């Protein structure tokens, strides 16, 4: 089998790249190691920057997002007993769209099926070959048979644990990493959200976040220890802890119910450099991880594949390699901006083990700066809603 671009991974990065390349008349095959149902079972963040929303619409896959997504013009940030609303429209003239990543993945999968584009699920043992030469190829097993896919380029969109980044010789790649000493325990519940906008709360007992998926489905998180297990957190314990951290008014308004999903995610910042190795490109979580504070993960994946598809479009339609050669540096500029913002928001709002009272006061001063200095609030709103470049 042969194609122009072999895409590894059917997460949002790989699927959107497939759609963007199809729009440019470029052929792709996606190889995904899991089943479709497994990929759709993963629950992830759901806040889309303006540019992400525009990119999905431009690609032709935004109809359901526009119909069902919730446009939010601001967020609330709480610190101990203080609270402030940040009005994104007033601060930077932009808003965000709340629409679950799982729904985007579903929209992209349906779109790919309708267009008759090939996705091979349950492709085992995917291996990348000769991406440092002019004719790369990928091998994989399906139903016990080994297959070979010849291509011009390979796009590694296979997430943090994928095979693409791991295929790069150690000497050719540099990685940057910070692992945070806590996790987020998340609960999904079929109850209306506690408030119309998201609430980020820093409390002496730890961080908490109130988010949502729709007018009837809510997503809540509490900061937890890395040693915690889901089994140790009954629904009752979770609701109790959340109530204590989000302030009396929100606690009063909170509508609880049986959790329909409960999971613990560690927090990590990670960047690989560069993002191109001959004819192999890395994009999305394969290239970088952000902690979820600020919800930049999906947005970065979208901006990576927009840059990459434009570069590949240039190659095929104008026979120019300039875009391909510039992909890594261009994508990394935005990636590091988002890394800084996610690290900053994480650091301001979480309880760190053995944090001194001095450090807690500094966190409070950071919050006060946002509340009292308009330029500081504007900078935060700019990063949260997604800077134009
Ligand atoms: N072979 C084929 N597919 C693989 C392999 C492999 N060896 N390893 C991983 N995959 C698949 C995974 O099963 C997954 O479906 O690659 C896909 C990667 O998808 P995601 O992890 O969703 O990553 P990405 O598409 O980059 O999306 C980024 O996901 O984690 C969030 O916060 C992040 O929102 C961001 C988004
Ligand atoms: C979510 O809805 O899952 C979510 C929202 C905002 C974040 C992180 C996660 O910062």
Coordinates of C-alpha atoms and ligand atoms in Angstrom, one line a residue:
X1 CA 0.0 0.0 0.0
X2 CA 1.2 3.6 -0.6
X3 CA 0.1 7.1 0.4
X4 CA 1.5 10.6 0.5
X5 CA 1.5 11.2 4.2
X6 CA 1.3 8.3 6.7
X7 CA -0.2 9.6 10.0
X8 CA 0.4 7.7 13.2
X9 CA -2.4 8.1 15.7
X10 CA -6.1 8.8 15.4
X11 CA -6.4 11.4 18.2
X12 CA -7.4 14.9 17.4
X13 CA -4.0 15.8 16.0
X14 CA -3.9 12.9 13.5
X15 CA -7.5 13.2 12.5
X16 CA -7.5 16.9 12.0
X17 CA -4.2 16.7 10.0
X18 CA -5.9 14.1 7.8
X19 CA -8.8 16.5 7.1
X20 CA -6.6 19.5 6.5
X21 CA -4.4 17.5 4.0
X22 CA -7.5 16.1 2.3
X23 CA -8.7 19.7 1.8
X24 CA -5.4 20.3 0.0
X25 CA -5.8 17.2 -2.2
X26 CA -3.1 15.3 -0.3
X27 CA -3.6 11.6 0.4
X28 CA -3.2 10.1 3.9
X29 CA -3.6 6.8 5.7
X30 CA -4.0 6.9 9.5
X31 CA -2.6 4.0 11.6
X32 CA -4.1 3.8 15.1
X33 CA -3.1 1.1 17.6
X34 CA -6.4 1.2 19.5
X35 CA -10.0 0.6 18.5
X36 CA -12.3 3.5 17.6
X37 CA -14.4 2.8 20.8
X38 CA -11.3 3.0 23.0
X39 CA -10.2 6.3 21.5
X40 CA -13.7 7.7 22.0
X41 CA -13.7 6.5 25.6
X42 CA -10.9 8.9 26.7
X43 CA -12.1 12.0 28.6
X44 CA -10.0 15.1 28.2
X45 CA -10.3 18.8 28.6
X46 CA -12.8 20.9 26.6
X47 CA -11.9 24.5 26.2
X48 CA -11.2 25.7 22.7
X49 CA -9.3 28.9 21.9
X50 CA -10.7 31.3 19.3
X51 CA -8.2 30.1 16.7
X52 CA -9.0 26.5 17.4
X53 CA -12.7 27.1 16.8
X54 CA -11.9 29.0 13.6
X55 CA -9.5 26.3 12.4
X56 CA -12.2 23.6 12.9
X57 CA -14.7 25.7 11.1
X58 CA -12.3 26.4 8.2
X59 CA -11.5 22.7 7.9
X60 CA -15.2 22.0 7.6
X61 CA -15.7 20.0 10.8
X62 CA -17.1 22.7 13.1
X63 CA -20.9 22.4 12.5
X64 CA -21.8 20.4 15.7
X65 CA -19.4 22.4 17.8
X66 CA -21.1 25.6 16.7
X67 CA -24.5 24.1 17.4
X68 CA -23.8 22.4 20.7
X69 CA -20.7 24.1 22.1
X70 CA -21.0 26.8 24.8
X71 CA -19.3 30.1 24.1
X72 CA -17.8 31.5 27.3
X73 CA -16.8 35.2 27.7
X74 CA -14.9 34.8 31.0
X75 CA -13.7 32.7 33.9
X76 CA -13.8 33.0 37.7
X77 CA -10.6 32.6 39.7
X78 CA -10.8 32.1 43.4
X79 CA -8.0 32.4 45.9
X80 CA -8.8 31.4 49.5
X81 CA -11.9 33.6 50.3
X82 CA -11.3 36.1 47.4
X83 CA -12.9 35.7 44.0
X84 CA -12.7 37.6 40.7
X85 CA -14.3 37.2 37.3
X86 CA -12.1 37.9 34.3
X87 CA -14.1 39.2 31.4
X88 CA -12.3 38.0 28.3
X89 CA -14.4 40.0 25.9
X90 CA -13.8 43.2 27.8
X91 CA -10.0 42.5 28.3
X92 CA -9.0 41.2 24.9
X93 CA -12.2 41.0 22.7
X94 CA -12.1 37.2 22.4
X95 CA -13.9 34.3 24.0
X96 CA -13.5 30.6 24.3
X97 CA -15.7 27.7 23.3
X98 CA -16.5 24.9 25.8
X99 CA -16.8 21.7 23.8
X100 CA -15.4 18.3 24.8
X101 CA -12.4 16.9 23.1
X102 CA -14.1 13.6 22.8
X103 CA -16.8 15.3 20.8
X104 CA -14.2 16.8 18.4
X105 CA -12.6 13.4 18.0
X106 CA -16.1 11.9 17.2
X107 CA -16.8 14.7 14.7
X108 CA -13.4 14.1 13.0
X109 CA -13.9 10.3 12.8
X110 CA -17.4 10.7 11.3
X111 CA -16.1 13.2 8.8
X112 CA -13.3 10.9 7.8
X113 CA -15.6 8.0 7.4
X114 CA -18.1 10.1 5.3
X115 CA -15.2 11.2 3.1
X116 CA -14.1 7.6 2.6
X117 CA -10.6 8.3 3.9
X118 CA -8.7 5.3 5.3
X119 CA -8.1 4.8 9.0
X120 CA -6.6 1.5 10.1
X121 CA -7.6 0.8 13.7
X122 CA -6.0 -1.8 15.9
X123 CA -2.8 -1.6 13.9
X124 CA -0.2 -3.4 16.1
X125 CA 3.6 -3.1 16.2
X126 CA 3.7 0.1 14.1
X127 CA 7.3 0.7 13.1
X128 CA 8.8 3.7 11.3
X129 CA 11.5 3.1 8.6
X130 CA 13.9 5.2 6.6
X131 CA 12.5 8.6 7.5
X132 CA 16.0 10.0 7.2
X133 CA 16.0 8.9 3.5
X134 CA 13.9 10.0 0.5
X135 CA 11.4 7.0 0.6
X136 CA 10.2 6.3 4.2
X137 CA 7.7 3.5 5.0
X138 CA 5.8 2.2 7.9
X139 CA 5.1 -1.4 8.9
X140 CA 2.4 -2.8 11.1
X141 CA 0.5 -5.9 11.9
X142 CA -3.2 -6.5 11.6
X143 CA -4.9 -9.8 12.3
X144 CA -1.5 -11.5 12.4
X145 CA -0.4 -10.2 9.0
X146 CA 2.4 -7.7 8.5
X147 CA 1.7 -4.8 6.2
X148 CA 3.9 -2.2 4.6
X149 CA 2.8 1.4 3.9
X150 CA 5.1 3.4 1.6
X151 CA 4.9 7.2 1.9
X152 CA 6.6 10.6 1.2
X153 CA 6.3 11.7 4.8
X154 CA 5.4 10.4 8.3
X155 CA 3.4 12.5 10.7
X156 CA 3.9 11.3 14.3
X157 CA 0.6 12.2 16.0
X158 CA 0.7 9.3 18.4
X159 CA 0.7 11.0 21.8
X160 CA 3.2 11.1 24.6
X161 CA 3.6 7.3 24.7
X162 CA 3.7 6.8 21.0
X163 CA 6.3 5.1 18.8
X164 CA 7.2 8.1 16.6
X165 CA 9.2 10.1 19.1
X166 CA 10.8 6.9 20.4
X167 CA 12.0 6.1 16.9
X168 CA 14.3 9.1 16.7
X169 CA 17.9 8.4 17.6
X170 CA 18.7 9.7 21.1
X171 CA 21.4 12.1 19.9
X172 CA 19.1 13.8 17.5
X173 CA 16.5 15.0 20.0
X174 CA 16.5 17.1 23.2
X175 CA 13.7 17.0 25.7
X176 CA 12.7 19.4 28.5
X177 CA 10.5 18.3 31.3
X178 CA 8.9 19.2 34.6
X179 CA 6.9 16.7 36.6
X180 CA 4.6 18.3 39.2
X181 CA 4.2 16.6 42.7
X182 CA 0.4 16.2 42.5
X183 CA -2.4 15.0 40.2
X184 CA -5.9 15.9 39.3
X185 CA -8.8 13.7 40.2
X186 CA -11.6 14.3 37.7
X187 CA -15.3 13.4 37.9
X188 CA -17.9 13.6 35.1
X189 CA -21.5 13.8 36.3
X190 CA -24.9 14.2 34.6
X191 CA -25.9 17.3 36.5
X192 CA -26.1 21.0 35.4
X193 CA -22.9 22.9 36.0
X194 CA -22.5 24.8 39.3
X195 CA -22.0 28.1 37.5
X196 CA -22.4 29.4 33.9
X197 CA -18.6 29.8 33.6
X198 CA -15.5 27.9 34.7
X199 CA -14.3 28.4 38.3
X200 CA -10.6 27.9 39.1
X201 CA -10.0 27.8 42.8
X202 CA -6.9 27.8 44.9
X203 CA -7.6 26.7 48.5
X204 CA -5.3 25.7 51.4
X205 CA -6.5 22.1 50.9
X206 CA -5.5 22.3 47.2
X207 CA -6.7 23.3 43.8
X208 CA -10.2 22.7 42.4
X209 CA -11.8 23.3 39.1
X210 CA -15.5 23.5 38.1
X211 CA -16.0 22.9 34.4
X212 CA -18.7 21.5 32.1
X213 CA -19.5 19.6 28.9
X214 CA -23.0 20.9 28.3
X215 CA -25.9 22.5 30.2
X216 CA -26.6 19.0 31.7
X217 CA -23.2 17.5 32.1
X218 CA -20.4 18.8 34.4
X219 CA -16.7 18.1 34.9
X220 CA -15.1 18.7 38.2
X221 CA -11.5 18.3 39.4
X222 CA -9.7 18.4 42.7
X223 CA -5.9 18.4 43.2
X224 CA -4.8 15.1 44.7
X225 CA -1.7 13.2 45.8
X226 CA 0.2 11.3 43.2
X227 CA -0.1 8.2 45.5
X228 CA -4.0 8.5 45.5
X229 CA -6.1 5.9 43.8
X230 CA -9.6 6.2 42.3
X231 CA -10.7 3.5 44.7
X232 CA -9.8 5.6 47.7
X233 CA -12.1 8.4 46.4
X234 CA -15.8 7.5 46.8
X235 CA -18.2 9.9 45.2
X236 CA -19.2 11.2 48.6
X237 CA -15.5 12.0 49.5
X238 CA -15.0 13.7 46.2
X239 CA -18.1 16.0 46.5
X240 CA -17.2 16.8 50.1
X241 CA -13.7 17.8 49.1
X242 CA -14.8 19.8 46.2
X243 CA -17.4 21.7 48.3
X244 CA -14.7 22.7 50.8
X245 CA -12.5 24.1 48.1
X246 CA -14.8 26.2 45.9
X247 CA -16.3 28.7 48.5
X248 CA -19.6 28.6 50.3
X249 CA -21.8 30.0 47.5
X250 CA -20.7 27.5 44.9
X251 CA -20.7 24.7 47.5
X252 CA -24.4 25.6 48.1
X253 CA -25.3 25.6 44.4
X254 CA -23.4 22.4 43.6
X255 CA -25.6 19.7 42.2
X256 CA -24.1 16.3 42.8
X257 CA -24.9 12.8 41.5
X258 CA -23.3 9.4 40.8
X259 CA -20.0 9.9 38.8
X260 CA -20.1 8.5 35.3
X261 CA -16.3 8.7 34.9
X262 CA -13.6 9.2 37.6
X263 CA -9.9 9.2 36.9
X264 CA -6.6 10.6 38.1
X265 CA -4.1 12.3 35.8
X266 CA -0.6 13.3 36.7
X267 CA 0.6 16.8 35.8
X268 CA 3.6 17.3 33.5
X269 CA 5.2 19.9 31.3
X270 CA 7.3 18.4 28.4
X271 CA 8.7 19.6 25.1
X272 CA 10.8 17.7 22.5
X273 CA 13.0 19.6 20.1
X274 CA 13.2 19.7 17.2
X275 CA 9.9 18.5 15.7
X276 CA 11.3 17.4 12.3
X277 CA 13.7 14.6 11.6
X278 CA 14.1 14.3 7.8
X279 CA 10.7 13.2 6.6
X280 CA 9.2 12.5 10.1
X281 CA 7.3 15.3 11.9
X282 CA 6.0 15.3 15.5
X283 CA 2.8 17.0 16.3
X284 CA 0.4 17.2 19.3
X285 CA 1.1 15.2 22.5
X286 CA 3.9 13.3 20.7
X287 CA 5.8 16.6 20.8
X288 CA 4.7 18.2 24.0
X289 CA 2.6 17.9 27.1
X290 CA 1.2 20.7 29.2
X291 CA -0.4 20.4 32.6
X292 CA -4.2 20.8 32.2
X293 CA -4.5 24.1 34.0
X294 CA -5.4 26.5 31.2
X295 CA -6.5 23.6 28.9
X296 CA -3.9 24.2 26.2
X297 CA -3.2 20.6 25.1
X298 CA -5.8 20.3 22.4
X299 CA -5.3 23.8 21.2
X300 CA -1.6 23.3 20.8
X301 CA -2.3 20.0 18.8
X302 CA -4.5 22.0 16.5
X303 CA -2.0 24.8 16.0
X304 CA 0.7 22.2 15.3
X305 CA -1.2 20.5 12.6
X306 CA -2.4 23.7 11.0
X307 CA 1.3 24.7 10.6
X308 CA 2.2 21.3 9.4
X309 CA -0.5 21.0 6.8
X310 CA 0.3 24.4 5.4
X311 CA 4.0 23.3 5.1
X312 CA 3.1 20.1 3.4
X313 CA 0.6 22.0 1.1
X314 CA 3.5 24.2 0.1
X315 CA 5.6 21.2 -0.7
X316 CA 3.1 19.5 -2.9
X317 CA 1.6 22.5 -4.7
X318 CA 4.6 24.8 -5.0
X319 CA 7.5 22.3 -4.7
X320 CA 8.9 24.4 -2.0
X321 CA 10.6 22.9 1.1
X322 CA 10.6 26.2 3.0
X323 CA 7.5 25.4 5.1
X324 CA 8.8 21.9 5.9
X325 CA 12.1 23.3 7.0
X326 CA 10.5 26.0 9.1
X327 CA 7.9 23.8 10.7
X328 CA 9.8 23.0 13.9
X329 CA 10.9 26.5 14.8
X330 CA 7.4 27.9 13.9
X331 CA 5.5 25.4 16.0
X332 CA 7.9 25.6 18.9
X333 CA 7.3 29.3 19.3
X334 CA 3.7 28.8 20.1
X335 CA 4.4 25.6 22.1
X336 CA 6.7 27.4 24.5
X337 CA 4.2 30.3 24.9
X338 CA 1.6 27.7 26.0
X339 CA 4.2 25.9 28.2
X340 CA 4.9 29.1 30.0
X341 CA 1.2 29.9 30.6
X342 CA 0.3 26.4 31.8
X343 CA 3.3 26.3 34.1
X344 CA 2.4 29.8 35.5
X345 CA -1.2 29.0 36.1
X346 CA -0.4 25.7 37.6
X347 CA 2.2 27.3 39.9
X348 CA -0.1 30.1 41.0
X349 CA -3.1 27.9 41.9
X350 CA -1.8 24.6 43.4
X351 CA -0.6 23.6 46.8
X352 CA 3.0 22.3 46.6
X353 CA 4.3 19.9 49.2
X354 CA 6.4 21.7 51.7
X355 CA 5.5 25.1 50.3
X356 CA 6.6 27.8 52.7
X357 CA 4.2 30.6 53.9
X358 CA 6.4 32.9 51.9
X359 CA 5.6 31.0 48.7
X360 CA 1.9 31.0 49.5
X361 CA 2.0 34.8 50.0
X362 CA 3.7 35.1 46.6
X363 CA 0.9 33.0 45.0
X364 CA -1.6 35.4 46.6
X365 CA 0.3 38.4 45.3
X366 CA 0.2 36.9 41.8
X367 CA -3.6 36.6 42.1
X368 CA -3.9 40.2 43.5
X369 CA -1.8 41.4 40.6
X370 CA -4.3 39.9 38.2
X371 CA -7.2 41.5 40.1
X372 CA -5.7 45.0 40.4
X373 CA -3.5 45.4 37.3
X374 CA -5.5 45.5 34.1
X375 CA -2.5 44.8 31.9
X376 CA -1.8 41.6 34.0
X377 CA -5.4 40.5 33.5
X378 CA -5.1 41.3 29.8
X379 CA -2.0 39.2 29.5
X380 CA -3.7 36.3 31.2
X381 CA -6.8 36.6 29.1
X382 CA -4.7 36.8 26.0
X383 CA -2.9 33.6 26.8
X384 CA -6.1 31.8 27.9
X385 CA -8.1 32.7 24.9
X386 CA -5.2 32.0 22.6
X387 CA -2.8 34.7 21.2
X388 CA -3.3 35.3 17.5
X389 CA 0.2 34.2 16.6
Ligands
LIG1 N1 0.8 3.2 17.0 C1 -0.3 3.7 16.5 N2 -1.1 4.6 17.3 C2 -0.6 5.0 18.5 C3 0.6 4.4 19.0 C4 1.3 3.5 18.2 N3 2.5 3.0 18.6 N4 0.8 5.0 20.2 C5 -0.2 5.8 20.5 N5 -1.1 5.8 19.4 C6 -2.3 6.5 19.3 C7 -3.1 6.5 20.6 O1 -3.9 5.4 20.9 C8 -4.0 7.7 20.4 O2 -5.3 7.4 19.9 O3 -2.1 7.8 19.0 C9 -3.2 8.6 19.5 C10 -2.7 9.9 20.1 O4 -3.8 10.7 20.5 P1 -3.8 11.7 21.7 O5 -3.1 11.1 22.9 O6 -5.2 12.2 21.9 O7 -2.8 12.9 21.2 P2 -3.1 14.1 20.2 O8 -3.9 13.6 19.0 O9 -1.8 14.7 20.0 O10 -4.1 15.1 21.0 C11 -3.6 16.0 21.9 O11 -4.9 15.0 23.6 O12 -3.9 14.4 25.7 C12 -4.6 15.3 25.0 O13 -4.2 17.3 26.2 C13 -4.0 16.6 25.0 O14 -5.8 17.6 24.3 C14 -4.6 17.2 23.8 C15 -4.7 16.2 22.8
LIG2 C1 -12.2 20.4 31.4 O1 -13.3 20.8 31.2 O2 -11.9 19.2 31.4 C2 -11.1 21.3 31.7 C3 -11.4 22.7 31.6 C4 -10.4 23.6 31.8 C5 -9.1 23.2 32.2 C6 -8.8 21.8 32.3 C7 -9.8 20.9 32.0 O3 -8.2 24.1 32.5

